[in-house]
PDB file of C-alpha atoms in Angstrom:
ATOM      1  CA  LYS A 639     102.234 238.277 133.716  1.00 68.00           C
ATOM      2  CA  ALA A 640      98.982 240.052 134.375  1.00 80.00           C
ATOM      3  CA  GLY A 641      99.092 242.677 137.095  1.00 92.00           C
ATOM      4  CA  VAL A 642      96.927 243.022 140.155  1.00 96.00           C
ATOM      5  CA  THR A 643      93.315 243.529 139.197  1.00 96.00           C
ATOM      6  CA  GLN A 644      90.541 245.000 141.281  1.00 97.00           C
ATOM      7  CA  THR A 645      86.825 245.010 140.684  1.00 97.00           C
ATOM      8  CA  PRO A 646      84.768 247.038 140.519  1.00 97.00           C
ATOM      9  CA  ARG A 647      86.774 250.147 139.683  1.00 95.00           C
ATOM     10  CA  TYR A 648      84.058 252.540 140.828  1.00 96.00           C
ATOM     11  CA  LEU A 649      81.220 252.097 143.256  1.00 96.00           C
ATOM     12  CA  ILE A 650      78.537 254.343 144.695  1.00 97.00           C
ATOM     13  CA  LYS A 651      76.708 253.175 147.796  1.00 97.00           C
ATOM     14  CA  THR A 652      74.340 254.647 150.337  1.00 97.00           C
ATOM     15  CA  ARG A 653      74.990 254.975 154.041  1.00 98.00           C
ATOM     16  CA  GLY A 654      74.073 251.815 155.910  1.00 97.00           C
ATOM     17  CA  GLN A 655      74.632 249.516 152.966  1.00 98.00           C
ATOM     18  CA  GLN A 656      77.423 247.002 152.702  1.00 98.00           C
ATOM     19  CA  VAL A 657      79.954 246.522 149.936  1.00 98.00           C
ATOM     20  CA  THR A 658      82.329 243.808 148.752  1.00 98.00           C
ATOM     21  CA  LEU A 659      85.472 244.587 146.806  1.00 98.00           C
ATOM     22  CA  SER A 660      87.527 242.017 144.958  1.00 98.00           C
ATOM     23  CA  CYS A 661      91.227 241.679 144.262  1.00 98.00           C
ATOM     24  CA  SER A 662      93.091 239.196 142.085  1.00 97.00           C
ATOM     25  CA  PRO A 663      96.824 239.134 142.811  1.00 96.00           C
ATOM     26  CA  ILE A 664      99.651 238.543 140.394  1.00 95.00           C
ATOM     27  CA  SER A 665      99.942 234.863 139.598  1.00 94.00           C
ATOM     28  CA  GLY A 666     102.170 233.167 142.171  1.00 91.00           C
ATOM     29  CA  HIS A 667     101.799 235.884 144.782  1.00 92.00           C
ATOM     30  CA  ARG A 668     100.512 234.516 148.054  1.00 91.00           C
ATOM     31  CA  SER A 669     100.080 237.659 150.067  1.00 91.00           C
ATOM     32  CA  VAL A 670      97.362 240.241 149.540  1.00 94.00           C
ATOM     33  CA  SER A 671      97.210 243.493 151.473  1.00 93.00           C
ATOM     34  CA  TRP A 672      94.464 246.095 151.520  1.00 96.00           C
ATOM     35  CA  TYR A 673      94.842 249.821 152.031  1.00 95.00           C
ATOM     36  CA  GLN A 674      92.473 252.743 152.348  1.00 96.00           C
ATOM     37  CA  GLN A 675      93.614 255.965 150.717  1.00 94.00           C
ATOM     38  CA  THR A 676      91.985 259.295 151.525  1.00 92.00           C
ATOM     39  CA  PRO A 677      93.230 262.862 151.042  1.00 85.00           C
ATOM     40  CA  GLY A 678      93.142 263.496 154.775  1.00 81.00           C
ATOM     41  CA  GLN A 679      94.579 260.263 156.182  1.00 83.00           C
ATOM     42  CA  GLY A 680      96.819 259.160 153.340  1.00 85.00           C
ATOM     43  CA  LEU A 681      97.481 255.458 152.887  1.00 89.00           C
ATOM     44  CA  GLN A 682      96.300 253.378 155.789  1.00 91.00           C
ATOM     45  CA  PHE A 683      96.873 249.664 156.134  1.00 90.00           C
ATOM     46  CA  LEU A 684      93.708 247.624 156.576  1.00 94.00           C
ATOM     47  CA  PHE A 685      94.855 244.006 156.665  1.00 91.00           C
ATOM     48  CA  GLU A 686      97.010 241.402 155.016  1.00 91.00           C
ATOM     49  CA  TYR A 687      96.099 237.866 154.046  1.00 93.00           C
ATOM     50  CA  PHE A 688      98.507 235.045 153.437  1.00 90.00           C
ATOM     51  CA  SER A 689      97.485 231.480 152.639  1.00 90.00           C
ATOM     52  CA  GLU A 690      93.838 232.239 153.436  1.00 93.00           C
ATOM     53  CA  THR A 691      94.708 233.569 156.897  1.00 93.00           C
ATOM     54  CA  GLN A 692      94.699 237.134 158.127  1.00 92.00           C
ATOM     55  CA  ARG A 693      98.292 237.726 159.154  1.00 87.00           C
ATOM     56  CA  ASN A 694      98.242 241.424 159.993  1.00 84.00           C
ATOM     57  CA  LYS A 695      95.540 243.908 160.774  1.00 88.00           C
ATOM     58  CA  GLY A 696      95.500 247.673 160.889  1.00 88.00           C
ATOM     59  CA  ASN A 697      93.529 249.908 163.186  1.00 89.00           C
ATOM     60  CA  PHE A 698      90.101 249.800 161.586  1.00 94.00           C
ATOM     61  CA  PRO A 699      86.720 248.944 163.119  1.00 96.00           C
ATOM     62  CA  GLY A 700      85.214 245.507 162.793  1.00 95.00           C
ATOM     63  CA  ARG A 701      82.953 246.733 159.987  1.00 97.00           C
ATOM     64  CA  PHE A 702      85.950 246.163 157.762  1.00 98.00           C
ATOM     65  CA  SER A 703      86.666 242.530 157.088  1.00 97.00           C
ATOM     66  CA  GLY A 704      88.249 240.403 154.448  1.00 97.00           C
ATOM     67  CA  ARG A 705      89.068 236.944 153.328  1.00 97.00           C
ATOM     68  CA  GLN A 706      91.352 235.129 150.972  1.00 97.00           C
ATOM     69  CA  PHE A 707      90.533 232.139 148.851  1.00 96.00           C
ATOM     70  CA  SER A 708      92.682 229.141 148.005  1.00 95.00           C
ATOM     71  CA  ASN A 709      93.641 230.720 144.671  1.00 93.00           C
ATOM     72  CA  SER A 710      94.938 233.781 146.602  1.00 94.00           C
ATOM     73  CA  ARG A 711      92.137 236.012 145.356  1.00 97.00           C
ATOM     74  CA  SER A 712      90.895 238.250 148.124  1.00 98.00           C
ATOM     75  CA  GLU A 713      87.727 240.091 148.981  1.00 98.00           C
ATOM     76  CA  MET A 714      87.186 242.961 151.319  1.00 98.00           C
ATOM     77  CA  ASN A 715      83.840 243.735 152.888  1.00 98.00           C
ATOM     78  CA  VAL A 716      82.619 246.890 154.566  1.00 98.00           C
ATOM     79  CA  SER A 717      79.321 246.708 156.402  1.00 96.00           C
ATOM     80  CA  THR A 718      77.066 249.539 157.565  1.00 97.00           C
ATOM     81  CA  LEU A 719      78.762 252.064 155.336  1.00 98.00           C
ATOM     82  CA  GLU A 720      79.472 255.549 156.664  1.00 97.00           C
ATOM     83  CA  LEU A 721      80.200 258.719 154.727  1.00 97.00           C
ATOM     84  CA  GLY A 722      83.784 258.588 156.001  1.00 95.00           C
ATOM     85  CA  ASP A 723      84.325 255.277 154.240  1.00 97.00           C
ATOM     86  CA  SER A 724      84.470 257.098 150.920  1.00 97.00           C
ATOM     87  CA  ALA A 725      87.986 256.424 149.690  1.00 97.00           C
ATOM     88  CA  LEU A 726      90.192 254.707 147.183  1.00 96.00           C
ATOM     89  CA  TYR A 727      90.718 251.129 148.299  1.00 97.00           C
ATOM     90  CA  LEU A 728      93.967 249.666 147.086  1.00 96.00           C
ATOM     91  CA  CYS A 729      94.946 246.058 146.955  1.00 96.00           C
ATOM     92  CA  ALA A 730      98.576 244.951 146.723  1.00 94.00           C
ATOM     93  CA  SER A 731     100.107 241.549 146.277  1.00 94.00           C
ATOM     94  CA  SER A 732     103.548 240.212 147.016  1.00 89.00           C
ATOM     95  CA  LEU A 733     105.423 236.946 146.831  1.00 85.00           C
ATOM     96  CA  ALA A 734     105.826 236.918 150.613  1.00 72.00           C
ATOM     97  CA  VAL A 735     108.967 234.820 150.471  1.00 70.00           C
ATOM     98  CA  ALA A 736     110.507 234.456 153.920  1.00 64.00           C
ATOM     99  CA  GLY A 737     113.577 236.658 154.140  1.00 60.00           C
ATOM    100  CA  GLY A 738     113.033 237.936 150.618  1.00 63.00           C
ATOM    101  CA  VAL A 739     112.392 241.410 149.284  1.00 64.00           C
ATOM    102  CA  ASN A 740     108.646 241.519 149.405  1.00 74.00           C
ATOM    103  CA  GLU A 741     107.836 244.645 147.517  1.00 82.00           C
ATOM    104  CA  GLN A 742     104.173 245.054 146.926  1.00 87.00           C
ATOM    105  CA  TYR A 743     102.545 245.432 143.551  1.00 92.00           C
ATOM    106  CA  PHE A 744      99.437 247.540 143.549  1.00 94.00           C
ATOM    107  CA  GLY A 745      96.176 247.284 141.696  1.00 95.00           C
ATOM    108  CA  PRO A 746      94.400 250.297 140.199  1.00 94.00           C
ATOM    109  CA  GLY A 747      92.088 250.590 143.186  1.00 95.00           C
ATOM    110  CA  THR A 748      88.355 250.729 143.732  1.00 97.00           C
ATOM    111  CA  ARG A 749      86.935 254.208 144.181  1.00 96.00           C
ATOM    112  CA  LEU A 750      84.098 253.934 146.712  1.00 97.00           C
ATOM    113  CA  THR A 751      81.744 256.834 147.200  1.00 97.00           C
ATOM    114  CA  VAL A 752      79.232 256.692 150.040  1.00 97.00           C
ATOM    115  CA  THR A 753      76.275 259.082 149.809  1.00 97.00           C
TER     116      THR A 753
ATOM    117  CA  ALA B 768     105.586 250.641 165.895  1.00 67.00           C
ATOM    118  CA  GLN B 769     107.355 251.703 162.770  1.00 76.00           C
ATOM    119  CA  THR B 770     106.537 255.134 161.414  1.00 90.00           C
ATOM    120  CA  VAL B 771     107.486 256.821 158.171  1.00 95.00           C
ATOM    121  CA  THR B 772     107.644 260.593 157.870  1.00 96.00           C
ATOM    122  CA  GLN B 773     107.701 262.665 154.723  1.00 96.00           C
ATOM    123  CA  SER B 774     108.076 266.265 155.799  1.00 95.00           C
ATOM    124  CA  GLN B 775     107.496 267.820 152.373  1.00 96.00           C
ATOM    125  CA  PRO B 776     103.812 267.727 151.379  1.00 94.00           C
ATOM    126  CA  GLU B 777     104.621 269.402 148.056  1.00 96.00           C
ATOM    127  CA  MET B 778     107.713 269.937 145.955  1.00 97.00           C
ATOM    128  CA  SER B 779     108.291 271.606 142.648  1.00 97.00           C
ATOM    129  CA  VAL B 780     111.101 271.208 140.118  1.00 97.00           C
ATOM    130  CA  GLN B 781     111.938 272.651 136.736  1.00 98.00           C
ATOM    131  CA  GLU B 782     112.100 270.208 133.870  1.00 97.00           C
ATOM    132  CA  ALA B 783     115.636 268.793 133.422  1.00 97.00           C
ATOM    133  CA  GLU B 784     116.621 269.859 136.943  1.00 97.00           C
ATOM    134  CA  THR B 785     117.272 267.671 139.993  1.00 98.00           C
ATOM    135  CA  VAL B 786     115.012 267.335 143.008  1.00 98.00           C
ATOM    136  CA  THR B 787     115.366 265.462 146.298  1.00 98.00           C
ATOM    137  CA  LEU B 788     112.437 264.136 148.291  1.00 98.00           C
ATOM    138  CA  SER B 789     112.974 263.480 151.984  1.00 98.00           C
ATOM    139  CA  CYS B 790     111.919 260.542 154.104  1.00 98.00           C
ATOM    140  CA  THR B 791     112.725 259.518 157.642  1.00 97.00           C
ATOM    141  CA  TYR B 792     111.557 256.466 159.512  1.00 96.00           C
ATOM    142  CA  ASP B 793     111.555 255.107 162.987  1.00 94.00           C
ATOM    143  CA  THR B 794     112.206 251.475 163.787  1.00 91.00           C
ATOM    144  CA  SER B 795     113.962 249.311 166.334  1.00 89.00           C
ATOM    145  CA  GLU B 796     114.615 246.573 163.809  1.00 87.00           C
ATOM    146  CA  SER B 797     117.939 246.099 162.073  1.00 84.00           C
ATOM    147  CA  ASP B 798     116.753 244.313 158.966  1.00 85.00           C
ATOM    148  CA  TYR B 799     114.099 245.829 156.760  1.00 90.00           C
ATOM    149  CA  TYR B 800     113.412 247.198 153.302  1.00 91.00           C
ATOM    150  CA  LEU B 801     112.626 250.668 152.113  1.00 94.00           C
ATOM    151  CA  PHE B 802     110.809 251.681 148.973  1.00 95.00           C
ATOM    152  CA  TRP B 803     109.761 254.683 146.995  1.00 97.00           C
ATOM    153  CA  TYR B 804     106.460 254.382 145.178  1.00 96.00           C
ATOM    154  CA  LYS B 805     105.065 256.756 142.574  1.00 96.00           C
ATOM    155  CA  GLN B 806     101.358 257.399 142.097  1.00 94.00           C
ATOM    156  CA  PRO B 807     100.617 259.531 139.016  1.00 92.00           C
ATOM    157  CA  PRO B 808      97.281 261.379 138.964  1.00 86.00           C
ATOM    158  CA  SER B 809      94.442 258.889 138.601  1.00 78.00           C
ATOM    159  CA  ARG B 810      96.885 256.134 137.809  1.00 82.00           C
ATOM    160  CA  GLN B 811      98.259 253.055 139.450  1.00 88.00           C
ATOM    161  CA  MET B 812     100.889 253.091 142.184  1.00 92.00           C
ATOM    162  CA  ILE B 813     104.187 251.748 140.878  1.00 92.00           C
ATOM    163  CA  LEU B 814     107.466 250.904 142.506  1.00 93.00           C
ATOM    164  CA  VAL B 815     110.277 253.346 141.730  1.00 96.00           C
ATOM    165  CA  ILE B 816     113.180 252.005 143.722  1.00 95.00           C
ATOM    166  CA  ARG B 817     113.963 249.769 146.673  1.00 93.00           C
ATOM    167  CA  GLN B 818     116.757 249.522 149.229  1.00 93.00           C
ATOM    168  CA  GLU B 819     117.707 246.632 151.459  1.00 90.00           C
ATOM    169  CA  ALA B 820     118.773 247.880 154.880  1.00 90.00           C
ATOM    170  CA  TYR B 821     121.722 245.495 155.059  1.00 88.00           C
ATOM    171  CA  LYS B 822     123.230 246.966 151.895  1.00 87.00           C
ATOM    172  CA  GLN B 823     125.409 250.023 152.361  1.00 86.00           C
ATOM    173  CA  GLN B 824     125.430 250.876 148.675  1.00 91.00           C
ATOM    174  CA  ASN B 825     122.710 253.278 147.641  1.00 93.00           C
ATOM    175  CA  ALA B 826     120.246 251.909 145.103  1.00 92.00           C
ATOM    176  CA  THR B 827     120.035 253.484 141.657  1.00 92.00           C
ATOM    177  CA  GLU B 828     117.478 253.039 138.881  1.00 92.00           C
ATOM    178  CA  ASN B 829     118.274 255.166 135.853  1.00 95.00           C
ATOM    179  CA  ARG B 830     117.449 258.769 136.824  1.00 97.00           C
ATOM    180  CA  PHE B 831     116.318 257.750 140.309  1.00 97.00           C
ATOM    181  CA  SER B 832     118.719 257.224 143.185  1.00 97.00           C
ATOM    182  CA  VAL B 833     118.501 257.140 146.944  1.00 97.00           C
ATOM    183  CA  ASN B 834     120.617 258.430 149.785  1.00 96.00           C
ATOM    184  CA  PHE B 835     120.237 255.825 152.499  1.00 96.00           C
ATOM    185  CA  GLN B 836     121.603 256.817 155.893  1.00 95.00           C
ATOM    186  CA  LYS B 837     120.835 253.896 158.189  1.00 94.00           C
ATOM    187  CA  ALA B 838     122.143 255.435 161.387  1.00 93.00           C
ATOM    188  CA  ALA B 839     120.132 258.590 160.783  1.00 95.00           C
ATOM    189  CA  LYS B 840     117.123 256.534 159.585  1.00 95.00           C
ATOM    190  CA  SER B 841     116.915 258.657 156.494  1.00 96.00           C
ATOM    191  CA  PHE B 842     115.982 257.556 152.979  1.00 97.00           C
ATOM    192  CA  SER B 843     115.782 260.362 150.431  1.00 97.00           C
ATOM    193  CA  LEU B 844     114.975 260.034 146.735  1.00 98.00           C
ATOM    194  CA  LYS B 845     116.868 262.025 144.127  1.00 98.00           C
ATOM    195  CA  ILE B 846     115.351 262.482 140.696  1.00 98.00           C
ATOM    196  CA  SER B 847     117.811 263.712 138.108  1.00 98.00           C
ATOM    197  CA  ASP B 848     116.937 265.308 134.765  1.00 97.00           C
ATOM    198  CA  SER B 849     113.299 265.652 135.849  1.00 97.00           C
ATOM    199  CA  GLN B 850     110.698 264.979 133.184  1.00 97.00           C
ATOM    200  CA  LEU B 851     107.070 266.035 132.922  1.00 96.00           C
ATOM    201  CA  GLY B 852     106.081 262.405 133.407  1.00 95.00           C
ATOM    202  CA  ASP B 853     107.698 262.420 136.838  1.00 97.00           C
ATOM    203  CA  ALA B 854     104.855 264.554 138.172  1.00 96.00           C
ATOM    204  CA  ALA B 855     103.094 262.404 140.734  1.00 96.00           C
ATOM    205  CA  MET B 856     102.573 261.674 144.393  1.00 96.00           C
ATOM    206  CA  TYR B 857     105.637 259.941 145.831  1.00 97.00           C
ATOM    207  CA  PHE B 858     105.346 257.672 148.833  1.00 96.00           C
ATOM    208  CA  CYS B 859     108.166 256.412 150.983  1.00 96.00           C
ATOM    209  CA  ALA B 860     107.486 252.993 152.487  1.00 94.00           C
ATOM    210  CA  TYR B 861     109.012 250.666 155.050  1.00 92.00           C
ATOM    211  CA  ILE B 862     108.538 246.948 155.435  1.00 88.00           C
ATOM    212  CA  SER B 863     109.929 244.683 158.085  1.00 82.00           C
ATOM    213  CA  THR B 864     111.470 241.337 157.265  1.00 78.00           C
ATOM    214  CA  VAL B 865     109.470 239.933 160.181  1.00 75.00           C
ATOM    215  CA  ASN B 866     106.031 240.643 158.793  1.00 70.00           C
ATOM    216  CA  ASN B 867     104.478 241.991 155.626  1.00 67.00           C
ATOM    217  CA  ASP B 868     102.961 245.106 157.152  1.00 73.00           C
ATOM    218  CA  MET B 869     104.083 247.949 154.915  1.00 82.00           C
ATOM    219  CA  ARG B 870     104.050 251.441 156.403  1.00 88.00           C
ATOM    220  CA  PHE B 871     103.752 254.468 154.164  1.00 92.00           C
ATOM    221  CA  GLY B 872     104.608 258.090 154.619  1.00 94.00           C
ATOM    222  CA  ALA B 873     102.002 260.761 153.949  1.00 93.00           C
ATOM    223  CA  GLY B 874     103.387 261.380 150.484  1.00 95.00           C
ATOM    224  CA  THR B 875     105.013 264.252 148.620  1.00 96.00           C
ATOM    225  CA  ARG B 876     103.272 265.758 145.625  1.00 96.00           C
ATOM    226  CA  LEU B 877     105.863 266.568 142.975  1.00 97.00           C
ATOM    227  CA  THR B 878     105.105 269.131 140.295  1.00 97.00           C
ATOM    228  CA  VAL B 879     107.365 269.397 137.252  1.00 97.00           C
ATOM    229  CA  LYS B 880     107.376 272.769 135.521  1.00 97.00           C
ATOM    230  CA  PRO B 881     108.094 272.935 131.789  1.00 95.00           C
TER     231      PRO B 881
END
């Protein structure tokens, strides 16, 4: 089975711009979660999508949004980019079986640099 | 809210020796899962080991084992016969059976000395 893929792998944007990141989960996985990883804040949960619905949301401003498509692929959007948005954005997928062990499988991440 | 604490920002171990990474968590739930993830430099995060809270037996995966103390809310990772390839950032993580919101600790950077 192919792993979680994320595109693009690297991105450089300017303050004020917007960006869209993409994540394709492992085949059969219905849940996709997004995380922001920075040296100062560590791994912070952004949101989780399951069956095209946002099921959980972390403590991030509304500039951060996402969606999930019927094939479970997910996109994350950040509008009005700020310098502090520079980070590694990780996507993780899981089976999300009720009562099951839903370990998450991570993609390689998208390294976003805001200048 | 659940929190995960890793009190050791950095650890160092000699090759072939044993090292233990600490993790504590706070939760009011009785059923949950705990994980250790490894993130090598500039490489993908991978799952090392997992523990179901309802199981008393400590999980083991080859050279990796955990010491799960549910009452103390402690979940440490022991790496035996450390290898150079074990050098990485290690994250302890908690996930509830109620939702899929995984909480991570701040991570422990493990250095393996030859």
